[in-house]
Amino acid sequence: MKTKIQEKFKSLFGEEGILYASAGRVNLIGEHTDYNGGYVFPGAINFGIMTAIKPNGTDMVKLFALDMEEYEEFDLASEQLPKAHWPKYVFGVCKEILKRGGKVEGFNAVFAGDVPHGAGLSSSAALESTFAYALNDLFNDNAIDKYELAKIGQSTEHNYCGVKCGIMDQFASLFGKEGSLIRLNCKTGEYKYFPFHPKGYKLVLIDTRVKHRLADSAYNKRRESCERAAAAIRRNHPEVEFLSDAKRLWLDEVRGEISQEDFLRAEYVIGEVQRVLDVCDALERDDYETVGEMMYQTHFGLSRLYEVSCEELDFLNKLARKCEVTGSRVMGGGFGGCTINLVKDELCDHFIRTAVDEFSRQFGHEPKIYDVVISDGARKL
Ligand code: GLA
């Protein structure tokens, strides 16, 4: 990838650029908890985005997306949001740095990546983090701390792309470390690295290759449900800033005051926050059976209470149980994308073969299998 990017950079801009990269992510457990001030447990992966970049001494940002063979440019002084989808991410990152008093000047960039789109592996966060990291290094002497860079990526989604996401994806992409998952408290920003080398197990991702329409607006609606539930609980318990601060009992107290739908969403979130802690405890005892059981519980919650699963994902989850996979669940925002599976080494081949065969027979297309490795996040190469 490196050579191709540099060759293109040279042909477009007559010299070589400086290389930066960042990563997509997996999340072992803790889904839809980030915007509720709860815990998440992600790690960066060996699929990412790479860019060659160089200041160009003008006010123009000139971008070439190698995978799509598309060129776009915008003026840093302009408020006009680019029309095409992908330049919005770079535009947003530039604007959010400037908003915070940081510096961005014109630059040329050529980028490429191998994070599959729509698979729930955070290709957009990888793109934001790559540019946030690079622009911090090139124009700001790395004065913006990495957590703020993650917030810059998150605000890009909120203000320029219409997704009211949490901080998990950008955080993982920037803070990822080879061989470690990171437990992040999304309320306080405290985090801890957990070495993750499950002996005798593999993490297998199965991509349904479906992305259901309106996923972004459905995501935002989930967030609104949680905020309504938290507001109702707060009336009785003013210390509740986020839904994750609430006890299950407190949710029961407001059952009659909120819709059944909001109640179920909140029930899922409160349970999920606890499951992350239980998984971390289990990991410290090398108790992968408990980790796996929690993953199945998360899937149940995401499917029945939070309702962000779909037929294809539920099918894969059921199949995992049938194949005696230790843990399996939908990963990321949902509405399509991947399941993440914790599989005993000796069951792996059989599970993958069965999943590919039975899924193809049921839905008429093959799922994709990704063998992920927990890797480093944002960096200069
Ligand atoms: C998407 C969002 C994240 C997070 C997950 C669900 O990936 O970008 O902030 O909310 O969904 O856990």
mmCIF file of C-alpha atoms and ligand atoms in Angstrom:
data_model
loop_
_atom_site.group_PDB
_atom_site.id
_atom_site.type_symbol
_atom_site.label_atom_id
_atom_site.label_comp_id
_atom_site.label_asym_id
_atom_site.label_seq_id
_atom_site.Cartn_x
_atom_site.Cartn_y
_atom_site.Cartn_z
ATOM 1 C CA MET A 1 0.000 0.000 0.000
ATOM 2 C CA LYS A 2 2.838 2.330 0.982
ATOM 3 C CA THR A 3 4.527 2.187 -2.416
ATOM 4 C CA LYS A 4 1.308 2.714 -4.349
ATOM 5 C CA ILE A 5 0.392 5.732 -2.220
ATOM 6 C CA GLN A 6 3.820 7.306 -2.623
ATOM 7 C CA GLU A 7 3.872 6.648 -6.380
ATOM 8 C CA LYS A 8 0.515 8.361 -6.778
ATOM 9 C CA PHE A 9 1.594 11.234 -4.540
ATOM 10 C CA LYS A 10 4.678 11.731 -6.666
ATOM 11 C CA SER A 11 2.767 11.641 -9.924
ATOM 12 C CA LEU A 12 0.231 14.191 -8.660
ATOM 13 C CA PHE A 13 2.417 16.495 -6.608
ATOM 14 C CA GLY A 14 5.950 15.893 -7.888
ATOM 15 C CA GLU A 15 7.530 14.680 -4.626
ATOM 16 C CA GLU A 16 6.964 12.147 -1.849
ATOM 17 C CA GLY A 17 4.716 12.770 1.160
ATOM 18 C CA ILE A 18 5.113 12.000 4.851
ATOM 19 C CA LEU A 19 3.325 8.783 5.800
ATOM 20 C CA TYR A 20 0.802 8.366 8.615
ATOM 21 C CA ALA A 21 -1.573 5.522 9.408
ATOM 22 C CA SER A 22 -4.378 4.604 11.710
ATOM 23 C CA ALA A 23 -6.575 1.582 12.300
ATOM 24 C CA GLY A 24 -10.094 0.199 12.321
ATOM 25 C CA ARG A 25 -11.278 -1.467 15.507
ATOM 26 C CA VAL A 26 -13.004 -4.415 17.078
ATOM 27 C CA ASN A 27 -14.898 -4.266 20.345
ATOM 28 C CA LEU A 28 -14.966 -7.342 22.567
ATOM 29 C CA ILE A 29 -17.914 -6.077 24.593
ATOM 30 C CA GLY A 30 -19.605 -2.807 25.616
ATOM 31 C CA GLU A 31 -21.831 -1.815 22.709
ATOM 32 C CA HIS A 32 -23.875 1.409 22.633
ATOM 33 C CA THR A 33 -22.498 2.208 26.062
ATOM 34 C CA ASP A 34 -20.067 4.955 24.992
ATOM 35 C CA TYR A 35 -22.625 7.730 24.461
ATOM 36 C CA ASN A 36 -24.240 6.606 27.725
ATOM 37 C CA GLY A 37 -21.086 7.322 29.722
ATOM 38 C CA GLY A 38 -20.400 3.599 30.200
ATOM 39 C CA TYR A 39 -17.469 1.286 29.540
ATOM 40 C CA VAL A 40 -16.275 -0.053 26.196
ATOM 41 C CA PHE A 41 -13.560 -2.625 25.515
ATOM 42 C CA PRO A 42 -12.152 -2.140 22.009
ATOM 43 C CA GLY A 43 -8.808 -2.676 20.308
ATOM 44 C CA ALA A 44 -7.281 -1.420 17.056
ATOM 45 C CA ILE A 45 -6.874 -3.982 14.257
ATOM 46 C CA ASN A 46 -4.604 -4.839 11.371
ATOM 47 C CA PHE A 47 -6.905 -3.122 8.861
ATOM 48 C CA GLY A 48 -6.487 0.611 8.531
ATOM 49 C CA ILE A 49 -6.013 3.778 6.537
ATOM 50 C CA MET A 50 -2.699 5.167 5.360
ATOM 51 C CA THR A 51 -1.970 8.582 3.933
ATOM 52 C CA ALA A 52 0.939 10.421 2.384
ATOM 53 C CA ILE A 53 0.634 14.092 3.159
ATOM 54 C CA LYS A 54 2.603 17.328 2.755
ATOM 55 C CA PRO A 55 1.869 21.021 3.401
ATOM 56 C CA ASN A 56 1.451 22.864 0.092
ATOM 57 C CA GLY A 57 1.850 26.490 1.174
ATOM 58 C CA THR A 58 -1.680 27.490 0.075
ATOM 59 C CA ASP A 59 -5.140 27.493 1.709
ATOM 60 C CA MET A 60 -6.240 24.525 -0.353
ATOM 61 C CA VAL A 61 -6.614 20.937 0.779
ATOM 62 C CA LYS A 62 -6.055 18.616 -2.182
ATOM 63 C CA LEU A 63 -7.065 15.021 -1.648
ATOM 64 C CA PHE A 64 -6.826 11.867 -3.693
ATOM 65 C CA ALA A 65 -8.664 8.720 -2.552
ATOM 66 C CA LEU A 66 -6.670 5.940 -4.182
ATOM 67 C CA ASP A 67 -9.212 3.145 -3.632
ATOM 68 C CA MET A 68 -11.905 5.088 -5.440
ATOM 69 C CA GLU A 69 -9.587 6.916 -7.838
ATOM 70 C CA GLU A 70 -11.312 10.173 -6.895
ATOM 71 C CA TYR A 71 -9.888 13.655 -6.486
ATOM 72 C CA GLU A 72 -11.482 16.373 -4.344
ATOM 73 C CA GLU A 73 -10.314 19.713 -3.053
ATOM 74 C CA PHE A 74 -11.624 22.384 -0.728
ATOM 75 C CA ASP A 75 -10.591 25.790 0.531
ATOM 76 C CA LEU A 76 -9.865 25.875 4.263
ATOM 77 C CA ALA A 77 -11.527 29.274 4.515
ATOM 78 C CA SER A 78 -14.766 27.991 2.970
ATOM 79 C CA GLU A 79 -17.748 26.850 5.056
ATOM 80 C CA GLN A 80 -19.118 24.892 2.105
ATOM 81 C CA LEU A 81 -19.324 21.205 3.051
ATOM 82 C CA PRO A 82 -17.931 19.003 0.235
ATOM 83 C CA LYS A 83 -20.701 17.268 -1.725
ATOM 84 C CA ALA A 84 -19.091 13.836 -1.937
ATOM 85 C CA HIS A 85 -19.202 11.688 1.175
ATOM 86 C CA TRP A 86 -15.585 10.830 1.925
ATOM 87 C CA PRO A 87 -14.038 14.361 1.814
ATOM 88 C CA LYS A 88 -16.514 15.409 4.526
ATOM 89 C CA TYR A 89 -14.444 13.471 7.055
ATOM 90 C CA VAL A 90 -11.239 15.340 6.233
ATOM 91 C CA PHE A 91 -13.089 18.659 5.978
ATOM 92 C CA GLY A 92 -14.649 18.035 9.423
ATOM 93 C CA VAL A 93 -11.318 17.175 11.033
ATOM 94 C CA CYS A 94 -9.714 20.384 9.660
ATOM 95 C CA LYS A 95 -12.639 22.511 10.852
ATOM 96 C CA GLU A 96 -12.739 20.918 14.307
ATOM 97 C CA ILE A 97 -9.009 21.498 14.819
ATOM 98 C CA LEU A 98 -9.402 25.141 13.768
ATOM 99 C CA LYS A 99 -12.431 25.555 16.056
ATOM 100 C CA ARG A 100 -10.274 24.518 18.997
ATOM 101 C CA GLY A 101 -7.677 27.128 18.156
ATOM 102 C CA GLY A 102 -5.351 24.641 16.474
ATOM 103 C CA LYS A 103 -3.559 25.304 13.221
ATOM 104 C CA VAL A 104 -4.232 23.772 9.802
ATOM 105 C CA GLU A 105 -2.738 25.041 6.561
ATOM 106 C CA GLY A 106 -3.216 23.788 3.032
ATOM 107 C CA PHE A 107 -1.895 20.324 2.245
ATOM 108 C CA ASN A 108 -1.803 17.614 -0.399
ATOM 109 C CA ALA A 109 -2.719 14.058 0.490
ATOM 110 C CA VAL A 110 -3.144 10.658 -1.120
ATOM 111 C CA PHE A 111 -4.742 7.987 1.025
ATOM 112 C CA ALA A 112 -5.853 4.372 0.791
ATOM 113 C CA GLY A 113 -7.177 1.746 3.169
ATOM 114 C CA ASP A 114 -8.248 -1.824 3.700
ATOM 115 C CA VAL A 115 -10.958 -1.456 6.363
ATOM 116 C CA PRO A 116 -14.048 -2.962 4.738
ATOM 117 C CA HIS A 117 -16.835 -0.360 4.450
ATOM 118 C CA GLY A 118 -20.106 -0.956 6.255
ATOM 119 C CA ALA A 119 -18.709 -3.920 8.167
ATOM 120 C CA GLY A 120 -18.836 -2.180 11.539
ATOM 121 C CA LEU A 121 -15.040 -1.956 11.740
ATOM 122 C CA SER A 122 -14.985 1.857 11.813
ATOM 123 C CA SER A 123 -13.466 2.774 8.500
ATOM 124 C CA SER A 124 -14.639 6.368 8.992
ATOM 125 C CA ALA A 125 -13.005 6.650 12.426
ATOM 126 C CA ALA A 126 -9.787 5.307 10.911
ATOM 127 C CA LEU A 127 -9.920 8.044 8.270
ATOM 128 C CA GLU A 128 -10.628 10.785 10.818
ATOM 129 C CA SER A 129 -7.936 9.561 13.184
ATOM 130 C CA THR A 130 -5.321 9.318 10.453
ATOM 131 C CA PHE A 131 -5.858 12.948 9.463
ATOM 132 C CA ALA A 132 -6.322 14.250 13.018
ATOM 133 C CA TYR A 133 -3.047 12.587 14.015
ATOM 134 C CA ALA A 134 -1.173 13.790 10.923
ATOM 135 C CA LEU A 135 -2.396 17.408 11.117
ATOM 136 C CA ASN A 136 -1.537 17.541 14.817
ATOM 137 C CA ASP A 137 1.989 16.406 13.998
ATOM 138 C CA LEU A 138 2.468 18.560 10.894
ATOM 139 C CA PHE A 139 0.967 21.854 12.052
ATOM 140 C CA ASN A 140 0.643 21.749 15.850
ATOM 141 C CA ASP A 141 3.835 20.126 17.178
ATOM 142 C CA ASN A 142 1.570 17.453 18.685
ATOM 143 C CA ALA A 143 0.182 20.001 21.139
ATOM 144 C CA ILE A 144 -3.340 18.551 20.950
ATOM 145 C CA ASP A 145 -3.571 15.544 23.245
ATOM 146 C CA LYS A 146 -4.737 12.240 21.815
ATOM 147 C CA TYR A 147 -8.046 12.159 23.653
ATOM 148 C CA GLU A 148 -8.881 15.554 22.162
ATOM 149 C CA LEU A 149 -7.969 14.163 18.734
ATOM 150 C CA ALA A 150 -10.540 11.421 19.326
ATOM 151 C CA LYS A 151 -13.099 14.094 20.191
ATOM 152 C CA ILE A 152 -12.190 15.928 16.994
ATOM 153 C CA GLY A 153 -13.068 12.767 15.050
ATOM 154 C CA GLN A 154 -16.278 12.317 17.034
ATOM 155 C CA SER A 155 -17.335 15.954 16.460
ATOM 156 C CA THR A 156 -16.653 15.451 12.766
ATOM 157 C CA GLU A 157 -19.275 12.682 12.747
ATOM 158 C CA HIS A 158 -21.715 14.829 14.736
ATOM 159 C CA ASN A 159 -21.322 18.111 12.890
ATOM 160 C CA TYR A 160 -20.527 17.119 9.312
ATOM 161 C CA CYS A 161 -21.769 13.560 8.821
ATOM 162 C CA GLY A 162 -24.993 13.434 10.837
ATOM 163 C CA VAL A 163 -24.087 10.540 13.153
ATOM 164 C CA LYS A 164 -24.346 11.258 16.888
ATOM 165 C CA CYS A 165 -21.773 8.603 17.747
ATOM 166 C CA GLY A 166 -19.868 8.031 20.977
ATOM 167 C CA ILE A 167 -16.093 8.207 21.385
ATOM 168 C CA MET A 168 -15.211 4.503 21.162
ATOM 169 C CA ASP A 169 -14.174 4.163 17.523
ATOM 170 C CA GLN A 170 -11.934 7.219 17.348
ATOM 171 C CA PHE A 171 -10.472 6.402 20.761
ATOM 172 C CA ALA A 172 -9.557 2.849 19.730
ATOM 173 C CA SER A 173 -8.137 4.033 16.447
ATOM 174 C CA LEU A 174 -5.848 6.539 18.184
ATOM 175 C CA PHE A 175 -4.932 4.659 21.369
ATOM 176 C CA GLY A 176 -4.727 1.105 19.984
ATOM 177 C CA LYS A 177 -1.739 -0.984 21.029
ATOM 178 C CA GLU A 178 -0.547 -4.267 19.562
ATOM 179 C CA GLY A 179 -1.836 -7.248 21.547
ATOM 180 C CA SER A 180 -3.984 -5.198 23.942
ATOM 181 C CA LEU A 181 -7.632 -4.354 24.320
ATOM 182 C CA ILE A 182 -8.451 -1.117 26.102
ATOM 183 C CA ARG A 183 -11.159 -0.680 28.677
ATOM 184 C CA LEU A 184 -12.320 2.909 28.493
ATOM 185 C CA ASN A 185 -14.617 4.656 30.918
ATOM 186 C CA CYS A 186 -16.376 6.970 28.480
ATOM 187 C CA LYS A 187 -17.581 9.253 31.258
ATOM 188 C CA THR A 188 -14.210 10.032 32.843
ATOM 189 C CA GLY A 189 -11.871 9.216 29.955
ATOM 190 C CA GLU A 190 -9.876 6.830 32.199
ATOM 191 C CA TYR A 191 -8.584 3.796 30.371
ATOM 192 C CA LYS A 192 -6.595 0.649 31.002
ATOM 193 C CA TYR A 193 -4.796 -1.697 28.595
ATOM 194 C CA PHE A 194 -5.530 -5.414 28.965
ATOM 195 C CA PRO A 195 -3.114 -7.756 27.166
ATOM 196 C CA PHE A 196 -5.312 -10.037 25.079
ATOM 197 C CA HIS A 197 -3.738 -13.333 24.033
ATOM 198 C CA PRO A 198 -6.512 -15.863 24.550
ATOM 199 C CA LYS A 199 -4.531 -19.079 24.433
ATOM 200 C CA GLY A 200 -6.377 -21.748 22.479
ATOM 201 C CA TYR A 201 -8.922 -19.284 21.027
ATOM 202 C CA LYS A 202 -9.251 -17.120 17.954
ATOM 203 C CA LEU A 203 -11.257 -13.994 17.257
ATOM 204 C CA VAL A 204 -13.141 -14.489 14.012
ATOM 205 C CA LEU A 205 -15.223 -11.827 12.339
ATOM 206 C CA ILE A 206 -17.989 -12.842 9.977
ATOM 207 C CA ASP A 207 -19.275 -10.057 7.778
ATOM 208 C CA THR A 208 -22.886 -10.426 6.603
ATOM 209 C CA ARG A 209 -22.065 -7.856 3.891
ATOM 210 C CA VAL A 210 -25.398 -6.211 4.479
ATOM 211 C CA LYS A 211 -25.862 -2.653 5.622
ATOM 212 C CA HIS A 212 -29.453 -1.780 6.248
ATOM 213 C CA ARG A 213 -30.867 1.517 5.069
ATOM 214 C CA LEU A 214 -31.416 4.300 7.574
ATOM 215 C CA ALA A 215 -28.875 2.815 9.971
ATOM 216 C CA ASP A 216 -27.589 6.301 10.859
ATOM 217 C CA SER A 217 -30.984 7.696 11.775
ATOM 218 C CA ALA A 218 -31.863 4.522 13.718
ATOM 219 C CA TYR A 219 -28.580 4.922 15.623
ATOM 220 C CA ASN A 220 -29.433 8.514 16.525
ATOM 221 C CA LYS A 221 -32.893 7.395 17.671
ATOM 222 C CA ARG A 222 -31.350 4.867 20.053
ATOM 223 C CA ARG A 223 -29.329 7.634 21.573
ATOM 224 C CA GLU A 224 -32.437 9.790 22.044
ATOM 225 C CA SER A 225 -34.251 6.908 23.775
ATOM 226 C CA CYS A 226 -31.376 6.575 26.231
ATOM 227 C CA GLU A 227 -31.326 10.300 26.915
ATOM 228 C CA ARG A 228 -35.065 10.313 27.630
ATOM 229 C CA ALA A 229 -34.717 7.376 30.022
ATOM 230 C CA ALA A 230 -31.766 9.031 31.791
ATOM 231 C CA ALA A 231 -33.724 12.290 32.139
ATOM 232 C CA ALA A 232 -36.664 10.459 33.755
ATOM 233 C CA ILE A 233 -34.387 8.672 36.221
ATOM 234 C CA ARG A 234 -32.563 11.934 36.985
ATOM 235 C CA ARG A 235 -35.763 13.453 38.323
ATOM 236 C CA ASN A 236 -35.592 10.928 41.215
ATOM 237 C CA HIS A 237 -31.805 10.618 41.358
ATOM 238 C CA PRO A 238 -30.112 13.905 40.425
ATOM 239 C CA GLU A 239 -26.681 12.254 40.496
ATOM 240 C CA VAL A 240 -27.505 10.424 37.252
ATOM 241 C CA GLU A 241 -25.620 12.299 34.566
ATOM 242 C CA PHE A 242 -25.632 9.460 32.037
ATOM 243 C CA LEU A 243 -27.761 6.359 31.782
ATOM 244 C CA SER A 244 -24.749 4.299 32.838
ATOM 245 C CA ASP A 245 -24.929 5.938 36.288
ATOM 246 C CA ALA A 246 -28.364 4.442 36.918
ATOM 247 C CA LYS A 247 -29.103 1.309 38.899
ATOM 248 C CA ARG A 248 -31.504 -1.205 37.408
ATOM 249 C CA LEU A 249 -33.924 -0.548 40.261
ATOM 250 C CA TRP A 250 -34.032 3.144 39.418
ATOM 251 C CA LEU A 251 -35.109 2.281 35.901
ATOM 252 C CA ASP A 252 -37.990 0.207 37.284
ATOM 253 C CA GLU A 253 -39.141 3.255 39.276
ATOM 254 C CA VAL A 254 -39.819 5.200 36.056
ATOM 255 C CA ARG A 255 -41.378 2.354 34.092
ATOM 256 C CA GLY A 256 -44.741 4.117 33.920
ATOM 257 C CA GLU A 257 -43.214 7.435 32.888
ATOM 258 C CA ILE A 258 -41.332 6.384 29.763
ATOM 259 C CA SER A 259 -42.376 4.432 26.685
ATOM 260 C CA GLN A 260 -41.965 0.676 26.641
ATOM 261 C CA GLU A 261 -39.430 1.123 23.845
ATOM 262 C CA ASP A 262 -37.266 3.553 25.830
ATOM 263 C CA PHE A 263 -37.501 1.227 28.821
ATOM 264 C CA LEU A 264 -36.139 -1.736 26.838
ATOM 265 C CA ARG A 265 -33.301 0.357 25.373
ATOM 266 C CA ALA A 266 -32.301 1.490 28.861
ATOM 267 C CA GLU A 267 -32.599 -2.017 30.273
ATOM 268 C CA TYR A 268 -30.097 -3.207 27.681
ATOM 269 C CA VAL A 269 -27.598 -0.393 28.382
ATOM 270 C CA ILE A 270 -27.614 -0.838 32.156
ATOM 271 C CA GLY A 271 -26.995 -4.561 31.738
ATOM 272 C CA GLU A 272 -24.248 -4.009 29.170
ATOM 273 C CA VAL A 273 -22.248 -1.641 31.358
ATOM 274 C CA GLN A 274 -22.058 -4.363 34.010
ATOM 275 C CA ARG A 275 -21.140 -7.020 31.446
ATOM 276 C CA VAL A 276 -17.996 -5.115 30.433
ATOM 277 C CA LEU A 277 -16.780 -5.183 34.016
ATOM 278 C CA ASP A 278 -17.666 -8.867 34.342
ATOM 279 C CA VAL A 279 -15.725 -9.655 31.159
ATOM 280 C CA CYS A 280 -12.644 -7.803 32.408
ATOM 281 C CA ASP A 281 -12.768 -9.778 35.683
ATOM 282 C CA ALA A 282 -13.191 -13.023 33.779
ATOM 283 C CA LEU A 283 -10.243 -12.193 31.521
ATOM 284 C CA GLU A 284 -8.004 -11.702 34.536
ATOM 285 C CA ARG A 285 -8.845 -15.309 35.510
ATOM 286 C CA ASP A 286 -8.446 -16.562 31.893
ATOM 287 C CA ASP A 287 -12.087 -17.590 32.147
ATOM 288 C CA TYR A 288 -13.083 -17.493 28.484
ATOM 289 C CA GLU A 289 -16.301 -19.426 29.040
ATOM 290 C CA THR A 290 -17.674 -16.482 31.047
ATOM 291 C CA VAL A 291 -16.385 -13.990 28.462
ATOM 292 C CA GLY A 292 -18.207 -15.971 25.767
ATOM 293 C CA GLU A 293 -21.434 -16.259 27.739
ATOM 294 C CA MET A 294 -21.464 -12.479 28.240
ATOM 295 C CA MET A 295 -21.026 -12.016 24.486
ATOM 296 C CA TYR A 296 -24.127 -14.133 23.851
ATOM 297 C CA GLN A 297 -26.021 -12.094 26.444
ATOM 298 C CA THR A 298 -24.978 -8.911 24.675
ATOM 299 C CA HIS A 299 -26.228 -10.297 21.395
ATOM 300 C CA PHE A 300 -29.567 -11.155 22.949
ATOM 301 C CA GLY A 301 -29.840 -7.622 24.359
ATOM 302 C CA LEU A 302 -28.822 -5.936 21.109
ATOM 303 C CA SER A 303 -31.258 -8.068 19.163
ATOM 304 C CA ARG A 304 -34.334 -8.116 21.415
ATOM 305 C CA LEU A 305 -34.085 -5.049 23.650
ATOM 306 C CA TYR A 306 -31.993 -2.570 21.694
ATOM 307 C CA GLU A 307 -33.186 -3.887 18.332
ATOM 308 C CA VAL A 308 -30.095 -3.130 16.282
ATOM 309 C CA SER A 309 -29.587 -6.653 14.945
ATOM 310 C CA CYS A 310 -31.063 -8.073 11.738
ATOM 311 C CA GLU A 311 -32.025 -11.437 10.296
ATOM 312 C CA GLU A 312 -28.557 -12.109 8.889
ATOM 313 C CA LEU A 313 -26.776 -11.343 12.173
ATOM 314 C CA ASP A 314 -29.232 -13.359 14.254
ATOM 315 C CA PHE A 315 -28.756 -16.262 11.857
ATOM 316 C CA LEU A 316 -24.967 -16.187 12.359
ATOM 317 C CA ASN A 317 -25.362 -15.902 16.112
ATOM 318 C CA LYS A 318 -27.622 -18.960 16.276
ATOM 319 C CA LEU A 319 -25.261 -20.880 14.055
ATOM 320 C CA ALA A 320 -22.366 -20.035 16.366
ATOM 321 C CA ARG A 321 -24.256 -21.580 19.298
ATOM 322 C CA LYS A 322 -24.949 -24.659 17.217
ATOM 323 C CA CYS A 323 -21.240 -24.973 16.371
ATOM 324 C CA GLU A 324 -20.328 -24.614 20.077
ATOM 325 C CA VAL A 325 -18.548 -21.318 19.557
ATOM 326 C CA THR A 326 -17.575 -19.909 22.969
ATOM 327 C CA GLY A 327 -18.922 -16.381 22.385
ATOM 328 C CA SER A 328 -20.651 -14.583 19.519
ATOM 329 C CA ARG A 329 -22.470 -11.316 19.010
ATOM 330 C CA VAL A 330 -23.184 -8.486 16.620
ATOM 331 C CA MET A 331 -20.362 -5.943 16.772
ATOM 332 C CA GLY A 332 -20.443 -2.139 16.435
ATOM 333 C CA GLY A 333 -23.522 -0.030 15.755
ATOM 334 C CA GLY A 334 -25.483 -2.930 14.235
ATOM 335 C CA PHE A 335 -28.109 -3.025 11.450
ATOM 336 C CA GLY A 336 -25.725 -5.197 9.442
ATOM 337 C CA GLY A 337 -21.960 -5.639 9.412
ATOM 338 C CA CYS A 338 -20.145 -8.308 11.393
ATOM 339 C CA THR A 339 -20.473 -10.739 14.214
ATOM 340 C CA ILE A 340 -17.435 -11.135 16.455
ATOM 341 C CA ASN A 341 -16.787 -14.702 17.548
ATOM 342 C CA LEU A 342 -14.513 -16.157 20.197
ATOM 343 C CA VAL A 343 -13.791 -19.634 18.883
ATOM 344 C CA LYS A 344 -11.691 -22.506 20.201
ATOM 345 C CA ASP A 345 -8.813 -23.183 17.789
ATOM 346 C CA GLU A 346 -9.942 -26.730 17.063
ATOM 347 C CA LEU A 347 -13.496 -25.632 16.192
ATOM 348 C CA CYS A 348 -12.483 -22.758 13.959
ATOM 349 C CA ASP A 349 -12.308 -24.451 10.544
ATOM 350 C CA HIS A 350 -15.556 -26.308 11.044
ATOM 351 C CA PHE A 351 -17.363 -23.165 12.235
ATOM 352 C CA ILE A 352 -16.155 -21.042 9.344
ATOM 353 C CA ARG A 353 -17.034 -23.695 6.786
ATOM 354 C CA THR A 354 -20.497 -24.211 8.254
ATOM 355 C CA ALA A 355 -21.146 -20.476 8.512
ATOM 356 C CA VAL A 356 -20.141 -19.835 4.895
ATOM 357 C CA ASP A 357 -22.195 -22.777 3.568
ATOM 358 C CA GLU A 358 -25.346 -22.234 5.577
ATOM 359 C CA PHE A 359 -25.335 -18.447 5.305
ATOM 360 C CA SER A 360 -24.882 -18.610 1.516
ATOM 361 C CA ARG A 361 -27.695 -21.112 1.203
ATOM 362 C CA GLN A 362 -30.009 -18.951 3.302
ATOM 363 C CA PHE A 363 -29.227 -15.487 1.915
ATOM 364 C CA GLY A 364 -27.835 -16.120 -1.562
ATOM 365 C CA HIS A 365 -24.446 -14.497 -0.998
ATOM 366 C CA GLU A 366 -21.302 -15.513 0.870
ATOM 367 C CA PRO A 367 -20.320 -13.797 4.098
ATOM 368 C CA LYS A 368 -16.735 -12.590 4.402
ATOM 369 C CA ILE A 369 -14.363 -13.889 7.041
ATOM 370 C CA TYR A 370 -11.731 -11.657 8.650
ATOM 371 C CA ASP A 371 -8.898 -12.963 10.739
ATOM 372 C CA VAL A 372 -8.115 -9.964 12.923
ATOM 373 C CA VAL A 373 -4.983 -9.183 14.879
ATOM 374 C CA ILE A 374 -5.033 -6.588 17.649
ATOM 375 C CA SER A 375 -2.594 -3.953 16.422
ATOM 376 C CA ASP A 376 -1.237 -0.446 16.893
ATOM 377 C CA GLY A 377 -3.398 2.601 16.343
ATOM 378 C CA ALA A 378 -2.450 6.008 14.901
ATOM 379 C CA ARG A 379 1.225 6.558 14.081
ATOM 380 C CA LYS A 380 3.749 8.233 11.849
ATOM 381 C CA LEU A 381 5.501 5.685 9.644
HETATM 382 C C1 GLA B 1 -20.711 2.908 16.357
HETATM 383 C C2 GLA B 1 -20.380 4.249 16.996
HETATM 384 C C3 GLA B 1 -19.724 4.059 18.356
HETATM 385 C C4 GLA B 1 -20.516 3.121 19.235
HETATM 386 C C5 GLA B 1 -20.883 1.854 18.484
HETATM 387 C C6 GLA B 1 -21.813 0.958 19.271
HETATM 388 O O1 GLA B 1 -19.545 2.206 16.038
HETATM 389 O O2 GLA B 1 -19.528 4.995 16.170
HETATM 390 O O3 GLA B 1 -19.541 5.310 18.977
HETATM 391 O O4 GLA B 1 -21.646 3.757 19.763
HETATM 392 O O5 GLA B 1 -21.502 2.134 17.245
HETATM 393 O O6 GLA B 1 -21.188 0.501 20.412
#
